[in-house]
């Protein structure tokens, strides 16, 4: 089964910039109900889509319980749900879309975080990044987005 996920958030002053569970020092942060981690949110949506379980908002609605929660904790719950439904992750391919900051120096730690949570090998997770060459809300430094595509396989009960 294949699932696709997409997430976008506003960048704002006085917010933390969390991506793949890593805190990145930057003048703006990602505004969101949880920690605003667009990469992890897109992965969650792609995995939930592959098993036909809705999206991140239906599984983790805005509430006091979920306010400022680490998206890695939400990802862990989604990983457990996949396991309960007898699915294994074959691979996840992601693209982060942002003008800046550059994430190349954080990519390996982000992969380690996500792979550890999902109990997959780093060769099963691709993390890419691109800009919009100054176009749109992302190019103007007003936002960040991420796409994720997941391939999973049923292994039976």
mmCIF file of C-alpha atoms in Angstrom:
data_model
loop_
_atom_site.group_PDB
_atom_site.id
_atom_site.type_symbol
_atom_site.label_atom_id
_atom_site.label_comp_id
_atom_site.label_asym_id
_atom_site.label_seq_id
_atom_site.Cartn_x
_atom_site.Cartn_y
_atom_site.Cartn_z
ATOM 1 C CA UNK A 1 0.000 0.000 0.000
ATOM 2 C CA UNK A 2 1.080 3.558 -0.688
ATOM 3 C CA UNK A 3 0.237 6.662 1.313
ATOM 4 C CA UNK A 4 0.904 10.342 0.668
ATOM 5 C CA UNK A 5 1.195 13.088 3.255
ATOM 6 C CA UNK A 6 1.547 16.860 3.055
ATOM 7 C CA UNK A 7 1.882 19.526 5.706
ATOM 8 C CA UNK A 8 2.608 23.254 5.702
ATOM 9 C CA UNK A 9 3.027 25.708 8.552
ATOM 10 C CA UNK A 10 3.671 29.383 8.999
ATOM 11 C CA UNK A 11 7.095 30.572 10.131
ATOM 12 C CA UNK A 12 6.904 33.126 12.949
ATOM 13 C CA UNK A 13 9.057 34.955 15.455
ATOM 14 C CA UNK A 14 9.223 33.627 19.028
ATOM 15 C CA UNK A 15 8.536 30.027 17.988
ATOM 16 C CA UNK A 16 10.811 26.958 18.063
ATOM 17 C CA UNK A 17 12.060 25.505 14.795
ATOM 18 C CA UNK A 18 11.658 21.742 15.195
ATOM 19 C CA UNK A 19 12.267 19.468 12.211
ATOM 20 C CA UNK A 20 12.499 15.707 12.522
ATOM 21 C CA UNK A 21 12.679 16.141 16.275
ATOM 22 C CA UNK A 22 15.747 18.400 16.006
ATOM 23 C CA UNK A 23 15.729 21.926 17.373
ATOM 24 C CA UNK A 24 17.332 24.167 14.755
ATOM 25 C CA UNK A 25 18.652 27.596 15.661
ATOM 26 C CA UNK A 26 16.928 30.050 13.327
ATOM 27 C CA UNK A 27 15.446 33.544 13.607
ATOM 28 C CA UNK A 28 11.933 32.191 13.055
ATOM 29 C CA UNK A 29 10.196 29.068 14.227
ATOM 30 C CA UNK A 30 7.381 26.858 13.028
ATOM 31 C CA UNK A 31 3.946 27.853 14.304
ATOM 32 C CA UNK A 32 1.675 24.931 15.134
ATOM 33 C CA UNK A 33 -0.596 23.362 17.734
ATOM 34 C CA UNK A 34 1.945 20.668 18.536
ATOM 35 C CA UNK A 35 5.627 21.383 17.909
ATOM 36 C CA UNK A 36 4.811 22.172 14.243
ATOM 37 C CA UNK A 37 7.223 19.547 12.870
ATOM 38 C CA UNK A 38 6.041 19.518 9.240
ATOM 39 C CA UNK A 39 8.359 16.669 8.254
ATOM 40 C CA UNK A 40 7.043 14.300 10.900
ATOM 41 C CA UNK A 41 3.461 15.452 10.266
ATOM 42 C CA UNK A 42 3.739 14.613 6.559
ATOM 43 C CA UNK A 43 5.197 11.190 7.400
ATOM 44 C CA UNK A 44 2.355 10.536 9.857
ATOM 45 C CA UNK A 45 -0.232 11.480 7.225
ATOM 46 C CA UNK A 46 1.408 9.272 4.607
ATOM 47 C CA UNK A 47 1.422 6.266 6.945
ATOM 48 C CA UNK A 48 -2.160 6.875 8.093
ATOM 49 C CA UNK A 49 -3.242 7.267 4.480
ATOM 50 C CA UNK A 50 -1.644 3.958 3.535
ATOM 51 C CA UNK A 51 -3.699 2.137 6.194
ATOM 52 C CA UNK A 52 -6.838 4.217 5.571
ATOM 53 C CA UNK A 53 -6.921 5.690 9.090
ATOM 54 C CA UNK A 54 -7.592 9.329 8.241
ATOM 55 C CA UNK A 55 -5.056 12.039 8.959
ATOM 56 C CA UNK A 56 -3.071 13.506 11.823
ATOM 57 C CA UNK A 57 -5.914 15.855 12.784
ATOM 58 C CA UNK A 58 -8.435 13.030 13.114
ATOM 59 C CA UNK A 59 -6.123 10.833 15.193
ATOM 60 C CA UNK A 60 -4.607 13.681 17.236
ATOM 61 C CA UNK A 61 -7.145 16.542 17.270
ATOM 62 C CA UNK A 62 -6.211 19.947 18.683
ATOM 63 C CA UNK A 63 -6.534 19.650 22.459
ATOM 64 C CA UNK A 64 -4.695 20.511 25.657
ATOM 65 C CA UNK A 65 -3.283 16.970 25.624
ATOM 66 C CA UNK A 66 -1.722 17.488 22.180
ATOM 67 C CA UNK A 67 -0.702 21.136 22.587
ATOM 68 C CA UNK A 68 3.081 21.530 22.196
ATOM 69 C CA UNK A 69 3.508 17.726 22.151
ATOM 70 C CA UNK A 70 6.560 16.321 20.399
ATOM 71 C CA UNK A 71 5.560 15.072 16.971
ATOM 72 C CA UNK A 72 7.947 12.159 17.508
ATOM 73 C CA UNK A 73 5.587 10.927 20.255
ATOM 74 C CA UNK A 74 2.711 11.060 17.770
ATOM 75 C CA UNK A 75 4.841 9.220 15.189
ATOM 76 C CA UNK A 76 5.595 6.536 17.750
ATOM 77 C CA UNK A 77 1.855 5.955 18.253
ATOM 78 C CA UNK A 78 1.337 5.710 14.479
ATOM 79 C CA UNK A 79 4.200 3.185 14.269
ATOM 80 C CA UNK A 80 2.483 1.112 16.953
ATOM 81 C CA UNK A 81 -0.801 1.299 15.035
ATOM 82 C CA UNK A 82 0.911 -0.016 11.891
ATOM 83 C CA UNK A 83 2.371 -2.887 13.891
ATOM 84 C CA UNK A 84 -1.025 -3.712 15.430
ATOM 85 C CA UNK A 85 -2.500 -3.871 11.927
ATOM 86 C CA UNK A 86 0.396 -6.131 10.771
ATOM 87 C CA UNK A 87 2.065 -3.685 8.389
ATOM 88 C CA UNK A 88 5.782 -3.179 7.843
ATOM 89 C CA UNK A 89 7.305 -0.047 6.363
ATOM 90 C CA UNK A 90 9.154 -0.719 3.118
ATOM 91 C CA UNK A 91 10.304 2.853 2.593
ATOM 92 C CA UNK A 92 9.429 6.503 3.136
ATOM 93 C CA UNK A 93 10.434 9.264 0.713
ATOM 94 C CA UNK A 94 10.175 12.875 1.876
ATOM 95 C CA UNK A 95 10.779 16.353 0.498
ATOM 96 C CA UNK A 96 11.015 19.384 2.772
ATOM 97 C CA UNK A 97 10.264 22.682 1.033
ATOM 98 C CA UNK A 98 11.788 25.758 2.640
ATOM 99 C CA UNK A 99 13.845 28.740 1.610
ATOM 100 C CA UNK A 100 16.027 28.689 4.698
ATOM 101 C CA UNK A 101 17.605 27.503 6.914
ATOM 102 C CA UNK A 102 19.589 24.863 5.079
ATOM 103 C CA UNK A 103 19.063 21.475 6.699
ATOM 104 C CA UNK A 104 21.995 19.549 5.246
ATOM 105 C CA UNK A 105 23.862 19.619 8.573
ATOM 106 C CA UNK A 106 20.853 18.161 10.404
ATOM 107 C CA UNK A 107 19.778 15.477 7.924
ATOM 108 C CA UNK A 108 21.666 12.564 9.514
ATOM 109 C CA UNK A 109 20.355 13.259 13.020
ATOM 110 C CA UNK A 110 16.817 13.705 11.687
ATOM 111 C CA UNK A 111 17.061 10.329 9.916
ATOM 112 C CA UNK A 112 18.356 8.679 13.091
ATOM 113 C CA UNK A 113 15.465 10.121 15.127
ATOM 114 C CA UNK A 114 12.726 9.023 12.740
ATOM 115 C CA UNK A 115 14.213 5.609 11.956
ATOM 116 C CA UNK A 116 14.669 4.872 15.651
ATOM 117 C CA UNK A 117 11.030 5.719 16.392
ATOM 118 C CA UNK A 118 9.708 3.635 13.473
ATOM 119 C CA UNK A 119 12.226 0.816 13.959
ATOM 120 C CA UNK A 120 13.422 0.993 10.348
ATOM 121 C CA UNK A 121 16.860 1.109 8.745
ATOM 122 C CA UNK A 122 18.170 4.471 7.540
ATOM 123 C CA UNK A 123 18.232 3.090 3.997
ATOM 124 C CA UNK A 124 14.416 2.964 4.209
ATOM 125 C CA UNK A 125 14.059 6.732 4.741
ATOM 126 C CA UNK A 126 14.897 9.413 2.216
ATOM 127 C CA UNK A 127 14.970 13.033 3.337
ATOM 128 C CA UNK A 128 15.382 15.631 0.621
ATOM 129 C CA UNK A 129 15.023 19.393 0.697
ATOM 130 C CA UNK A 130 14.355 22.032 -1.917
ATOM 131 C CA UNK A 131 13.510 25.716 -2.150
ATOM 132 C CA UNK A 132 10.927 27.522 -4.238
ATOM 133 C CA UNK A 133 13.568 29.890 -5.633
ATOM 134 C CA UNK A 134 11.979 32.831 -3.841
ATOM 135 C CA UNK A 135 8.434 32.132 -5.062
ATOM 136 C CA UNK A 136 5.290 32.128 -2.911
ATOM 137 C CA UNK A 137 4.905 32.100 0.863
ATOM 138 C CA UNK A 138 7.776 29.637 1.251
ATOM 139 C CA UNK A 139 10.102 31.644 -0.971
ATOM 140 C CA UNK A 140 9.290 34.783 0.987
ATOM 141 C CA UNK A 141 10.343 33.029 4.203
ATOM 142 C CA UNK A 142 6.807 32.971 5.566
ATOM 143 C CA UNK A 143 6.345 29.212 5.684
ATOM 144 C CA UNK A 144 7.630 25.671 5.348
ATOM 145 C CA UNK A 145 6.079 22.532 3.850
ATOM 146 C CA UNK A 146 6.817 18.835 3.508
ATOM 147 C CA UNK A 147 5.626 15.947 1.334
ATOM 148 C CA UNK A 148 5.990 12.287 2.249
ATOM 149 C CA UNK A 149 5.197 9.081 0.405
ATOM 150 C CA UNK A 150 5.216 5.765 2.255
ATOM 151 C CA UNK A 151 5.210 2.219 0.965
ATOM 152 C CA UNK A 152 4.049 -0.426 3.441
ATOM 153 C CA UNK A 153 3.434 -4.173 3.225
ATOM 154 C CA UNK A 154 0.971 -6.388 5.061
ATOM 155 C CA UNK A 155 2.713 -9.315 6.774
ATOM 156 C CA UNK A 156 -0.343 -11.158 8.103
ATOM 157 C CA UNK A 157 -1.338 -11.944 11.653
#
